[in-house]
Amino acid sequence: MKFKTEYLWFNTEHQREYINITDEVQDIVTESNIKEGMVLVSAMHITAGVYVNDAESGLIKDIDKWVEELAPFNINYNHHQTGETNGDSHLKSLLIGHEIIVPVTNGRLDFGPWQQIYYAEFDGQRRKRVIVKVMGE
């Protein structure tokens, strides 16, 4: 079995952003020369996430509204007693999840219709990374 590991770096302009990283992940899969296997994509920060869904702008707005409704900014989070102010960002990350696995078939990401990979940032405006690990033959 072969492995290839790469990192994608982000420094978003806004507190919350949703970035389509499908092409970057496919480029890493292509460079790996792995034809059959899988790719793990994982946010390496506790206030960010990675998910698979449709690349439709209305849906992205719906996702943002959903996470904000379920985990709104609230100055009274216990986490904020430590001097932090990003308790909601940690909770949003838990809602989205921090990693995904996508099958690789014939050297390509093997998606269903409309599926794309997104990096979700909930406490942005600072440097963060995502690990992309391709595994297979």
PDB file of C-alpha atoms in Angstrom:
ATOM      1  CA  MET A   1       0.000   0.000   0.000  1.00  0.00           C
ATOM      2  CA  LYS A   2       1.182   3.512  -0.853  1.00  0.00           C
ATOM      3  CA  PHE A   3       0.523   6.746   0.999  1.00  0.00           C
ATOM      4  CA  LYS A   4       0.749  10.440   0.141  1.00  0.00           C
ATOM      5  CA  THR A   5       0.276  13.231   2.677  1.00  0.00           C
ATOM      6  CA  GLU A   6      -0.183  16.908   1.845  1.00  0.00           C
ATOM      7  CA  TYR A   7      -1.464  19.927   3.761  1.00  0.00           C
ATOM      8  CA  LEU A   8      -3.790  22.681   2.598  1.00  0.00           C
ATOM      9  CA  TRP A   9      -3.394  26.012   4.416  1.00  0.00           C
ATOM     10  CA  PHE A  10      -6.098  28.616   4.967  1.00  0.00           C
ATOM     11  CA  ASN A  11      -6.239  32.123   6.380  1.00  0.00           C
ATOM     12  CA  THR A  12      -9.795  33.286   5.774  1.00  0.00           C
ATOM     13  CA  GLU A  13     -10.922  36.887   5.479  1.00  0.00           C
ATOM     14  CA  HIS A  14     -14.047  36.275   7.562  1.00  0.00           C
ATOM     15  CA  GLN A  15     -14.885  34.598  10.868  1.00  0.00           C
ATOM     16  CA  ARG A  16     -16.972  31.955   9.061  1.00  0.00           C
ATOM     17  CA  GLU A  17     -16.298  30.730   5.534  1.00  0.00           C
ATOM     18  CA  TYR A  18     -17.052  27.656   3.448  1.00  0.00           C
ATOM     19  CA  ILE A  19     -14.377  26.841   0.866  1.00  0.00           C
ATOM     20  CA  ASN A  20     -14.724  24.246  -1.879  1.00  0.00           C
ATOM     21  CA  ILE A  21     -11.484  22.218  -1.836  1.00  0.00           C
ATOM     22  CA  THR A  22     -12.531  19.439  -4.221  1.00  0.00           C
ATOM     23  CA  ASP A  23     -10.095  20.394  -6.997  1.00  0.00           C
ATOM     24  CA  GLU A  24      -7.152  20.666  -4.581  1.00  0.00           C
ATOM     25  CA  VAL A  25      -7.921  17.235  -3.112  1.00  0.00           C
ATOM     26  CA  GLN A  26      -8.245  15.710  -6.596  1.00  0.00           C
ATOM     27  CA  ASP A  27      -4.881  17.241  -7.558  1.00  0.00           C
ATOM     28  CA  ILE A  28      -3.272  15.524  -4.542  1.00  0.00           C
ATOM     29  CA  VAL A  29      -4.920  12.211  -5.478  1.00  0.00           C
ATOM     30  CA  THR A  30      -3.606  12.579  -9.049  1.00  0.00           C
ATOM     31  CA  GLU A  31      -0.065  13.377  -7.829  1.00  0.00           C
ATOM     32  CA  SER A  32      -0.138  10.298  -5.579  1.00  0.00           C
ATOM     33  CA  ASN A  33      -0.516   7.924  -8.567  1.00  0.00           C
ATOM     34  CA  ILE A  34      -2.853   5.868  -6.375  1.00  0.00           C
ATOM     35  CA  LYS A  35      -5.562   4.348  -8.565  1.00  0.00           C
ATOM     36  CA  GLU A  36      -7.627   2.411  -5.988  1.00  0.00           C
ATOM     37  CA  GLY A  37      -7.995   3.385  -2.347  1.00  0.00           C
ATOM     38  CA  MET A  38      -9.296   6.267  -0.315  1.00  0.00           C
ATOM     39  CA  VAL A  39      -8.478   9.792   0.732  1.00  0.00           C
ATOM     40  CA  LEU A  40      -8.872  11.174   4.241  1.00  0.00           C
ATOM     41  CA  VAL A  41      -9.440  14.936   4.516  1.00  0.00           C
ATOM     42  CA  SER A  42      -9.299  16.266   8.072  1.00  0.00           C
ATOM     43  CA  ALA A  43      -9.320  19.732   9.614  1.00  0.00           C
ATOM     44  CA  MET A  44      -6.441  20.008  12.059  1.00  0.00           C
ATOM     45  CA  HIS A  45      -8.122  22.645  14.210  1.00  0.00           C
ATOM     46  CA  ILE A  46     -10.934  22.364  16.729  1.00  0.00           C
ATOM     47  CA  THR A  47     -12.853  25.333  15.330  1.00  0.00           C
ATOM     48  CA  ALA A  48     -13.040  24.131  11.718  1.00  0.00           C
ATOM     49  CA  GLY A  49     -14.590  21.229   9.848  1.00  0.00           C
ATOM     50  CA  VAL A  50     -14.688  19.286   6.598  1.00  0.00           C
ATOM     51  CA  TYR A  51     -17.838  17.983   4.933  1.00  0.00           C
ATOM     52  CA  VAL A  52     -19.204  16.605   1.669  1.00  0.00           C
ATOM     53  CA  ASN A  53     -22.274  18.183   0.105  1.00  0.00           C
ATOM     54  CA  ASP A  54     -23.598  20.085  -2.911  1.00  0.00           C
ATOM     55  CA  ALA A  55     -21.731  23.175  -4.179  1.00  0.00           C
ATOM     56  CA  GLU A  56     -24.890  25.273  -4.368  1.00  0.00           C
ATOM     57  CA  SER A  57     -24.766  28.798  -2.893  1.00  0.00           C
ATOM     58  CA  GLY A  58     -28.263  28.638  -1.382  1.00  0.00           C
ATOM     59  CA  LEU A  59     -27.403  25.412   0.421  1.00  0.00           C
ATOM     60  CA  ILE A  60     -24.173  26.915   1.755  1.00  0.00           C
ATOM     61  CA  LYS A  61     -26.188  29.832   3.180  1.00  0.00           C
ATOM     62  CA  ASP A  62     -28.639  27.313   4.683  1.00  0.00           C
ATOM     63  CA  ILE A  63     -25.775  25.381   6.311  1.00  0.00           C
ATOM     64  CA  ASP A  64     -24.361  28.601   7.757  1.00  0.00           C
ATOM     65  CA  LYS A  65     -27.771  29.612   9.106  1.00  0.00           C
ATOM     66  CA  TRP A  66     -28.306  26.115  10.562  1.00  0.00           C
ATOM     67  CA  VAL A  67     -24.996  26.005  12.466  1.00  0.00           C
ATOM     68  CA  GLU A  68     -25.534  29.560  13.726  1.00  0.00           C
ATOM     69  CA  GLU A  69     -29.025  28.677  14.984  1.00  0.00           C
ATOM     70  CA  LEU A  70     -27.825  25.502  16.726  1.00  0.00           C
ATOM     71  CA  ALA A  71     -24.611  27.012  18.118  1.00  0.00           C
ATOM     72  CA  PRO A  72     -25.029  30.799  18.222  1.00  0.00           C
ATOM     73  CA  PHE A  73     -22.421  33.158  19.599  1.00  0.00           C
ATOM     74  CA  ASN A  74     -23.139  33.476  23.306  1.00  0.00           C
ATOM     75  CA  ILE A  75     -20.865  35.314  25.718  1.00  0.00           C
ATOM     76  CA  ASN A  76     -22.103  33.033  28.530  1.00  0.00           C
ATOM     77  CA  TYR A  77     -20.498  29.802  27.274  1.00  0.00           C
ATOM     78  CA  ASN A  78     -18.426  28.179  30.026  1.00  0.00           C
ATOM     79  CA  HIS A  79     -15.489  28.100  27.606  1.00  0.00           C
ATOM     80  CA  HIS A  80     -15.407  31.887  27.677  1.00  0.00           C
ATOM     81  CA  GLN A  81     -14.524  31.823  31.389  1.00  0.00           C
ATOM     82  CA  THR A  82     -11.027  30.782  30.261  1.00  0.00           C
ATOM     83  CA  GLY A  83     -10.559  34.069  28.419  1.00  0.00           C
ATOM     84  CA  GLU A  84     -11.606  32.702  25.017  1.00  0.00           C
ATOM     85  CA  THR A  85     -14.562  34.013  23.011  1.00  0.00           C
ATOM     86  CA  ASN A  86     -14.970  31.222  20.439  1.00  0.00           C
ATOM     87  CA  GLY A  87     -17.114  28.666  22.267  1.00  0.00           C
ATOM     88  CA  ASP A  88     -19.647  28.721  19.454  1.00  0.00           C
ATOM     89  CA  SER A  89     -16.908  27.904  16.924  1.00  0.00           C
ATOM     90  CA  HIS A  90     -16.028  24.709  18.803  1.00  0.00           C
ATOM     91  CA  LEU A  91     -19.690  23.668  18.837  1.00  0.00           C
ATOM     92  CA  LYS A  92     -20.149  24.452  15.135  1.00  0.00           C
ATOM     93  CA  SER A  93     -17.158  22.228  14.375  1.00  0.00           C
ATOM     94  CA  LEU A  94     -18.798  19.378  16.271  1.00  0.00           C
ATOM     95  CA  LEU A  95     -21.974  19.816  14.207  1.00  0.00           C
ATOM     96  CA  ILE A  96     -20.143  19.690  10.850  1.00  0.00           C
ATOM     97  CA  GLY A  97     -17.480  17.156  11.824  1.00  0.00           C
ATOM     98  CA  HIS A  98     -13.749  17.412  11.344  1.00  0.00           C
ATOM     99  CA  GLU A  99     -13.043  14.781   8.675  1.00  0.00           C
ATOM    100  CA  ILE A 100     -14.341  12.835   5.709  1.00  0.00           C
ATOM    101  CA  ILE A 101     -13.204   9.809   3.717  1.00  0.00           C
ATOM    102  CA  VAL A 102     -13.817   9.607  -0.037  1.00  0.00           C
ATOM    103  CA  PRO A 103     -13.209   6.496  -2.157  1.00  0.00           C
ATOM    104  CA  VAL A 104     -10.657   6.721  -4.946  1.00  0.00           C
ATOM    105  CA  THR A 105     -11.465   4.673  -8.055  1.00  0.00           C
ATOM    106  CA  ASN A 106      -9.338   4.718 -11.182  1.00  0.00           C
ATOM    107  CA  GLY A 107      -7.335   7.633  -9.767  1.00  0.00           C
ATOM    108  CA  ARG A 108     -10.406   9.854  -9.293  1.00  0.00           C
ATOM    109  CA  LEU A 109     -12.519  10.895  -6.314  1.00  0.00           C
ATOM    110  CA  ASP A 110     -15.490   8.546  -6.526  1.00  0.00           C
ATOM    111  CA  PHE A 111     -18.441  10.803  -5.694  1.00  0.00           C
ATOM    112  CA  GLY A 112     -22.167  10.544  -6.065  1.00  0.00           C
ATOM    113  CA  PRO A 113     -23.980  13.217  -8.081  1.00  0.00           C
ATOM    114  CA  TRP A 114     -23.244  16.789  -6.968  1.00  0.00           C
ATOM    115  CA  GLN A 115     -20.898  15.835  -4.116  1.00  0.00           C
ATOM    116  CA  GLN A 116     -18.042  18.223  -3.364  1.00  0.00           C
ATOM    117  CA  ILE A 117     -15.571  18.587  -0.468  1.00  0.00           C
ATOM    118  CA  TYR A 118     -15.754  21.720   1.679  1.00  0.00           C
ATOM    119  CA  TYR A 119     -13.560  23.239   4.356  1.00  0.00           C
ATOM    120  CA  ALA A 120     -15.726  25.013   6.947  1.00  0.00           C
ATOM    121  CA  GLU A 121     -14.065  27.747   8.996  1.00  0.00           C
ATOM    122  CA  PHE A 122     -15.785  28.964  12.175  1.00  0.00           C
ATOM    123  CA  ASP A 123     -13.030  30.994  13.880  1.00  0.00           C
ATOM    124  CA  GLY A 124     -11.128  32.430  10.959  1.00  0.00           C
ATOM    125  CA  GLN A 125      -8.748  35.202  10.151  1.00  0.00           C
ATOM    126  CA  ARG A 126      -5.736  33.176  11.243  1.00  0.00           C
ATOM    127  CA  ARG A 127      -3.615  30.435   9.653  1.00  0.00           C
ATOM    128  CA  LYS A 128      -5.047  26.904   9.796  1.00  0.00           C
ATOM    129  CA  ARG A 129      -4.488  23.665   7.922  1.00  0.00           C
ATOM    130  CA  VAL A 130      -6.183  20.555   6.611  1.00  0.00           C
ATOM    131  CA  ILE A 131      -4.414  17.222   6.141  1.00  0.00           C
ATOM    132  CA  VAL A 132      -5.074  15.248   2.966  1.00  0.00           C
ATOM    133  CA  LYS A 133      -3.879  11.635   3.164  1.00  0.00           C
ATOM    134  CA  VAL A 134      -4.270   9.364   0.129  1.00  0.00           C
ATOM    135  CA  MET A 135      -3.995   5.622   0.797  1.00  0.00           C
ATOM    136  CA  GLY A 136      -4.129   2.717  -1.635  1.00  0.00           C
ATOM    137  CA  GLU A 137      -2.489   1.056  -4.593  1.00  0.00           C
TER     138      GLU A 137
END
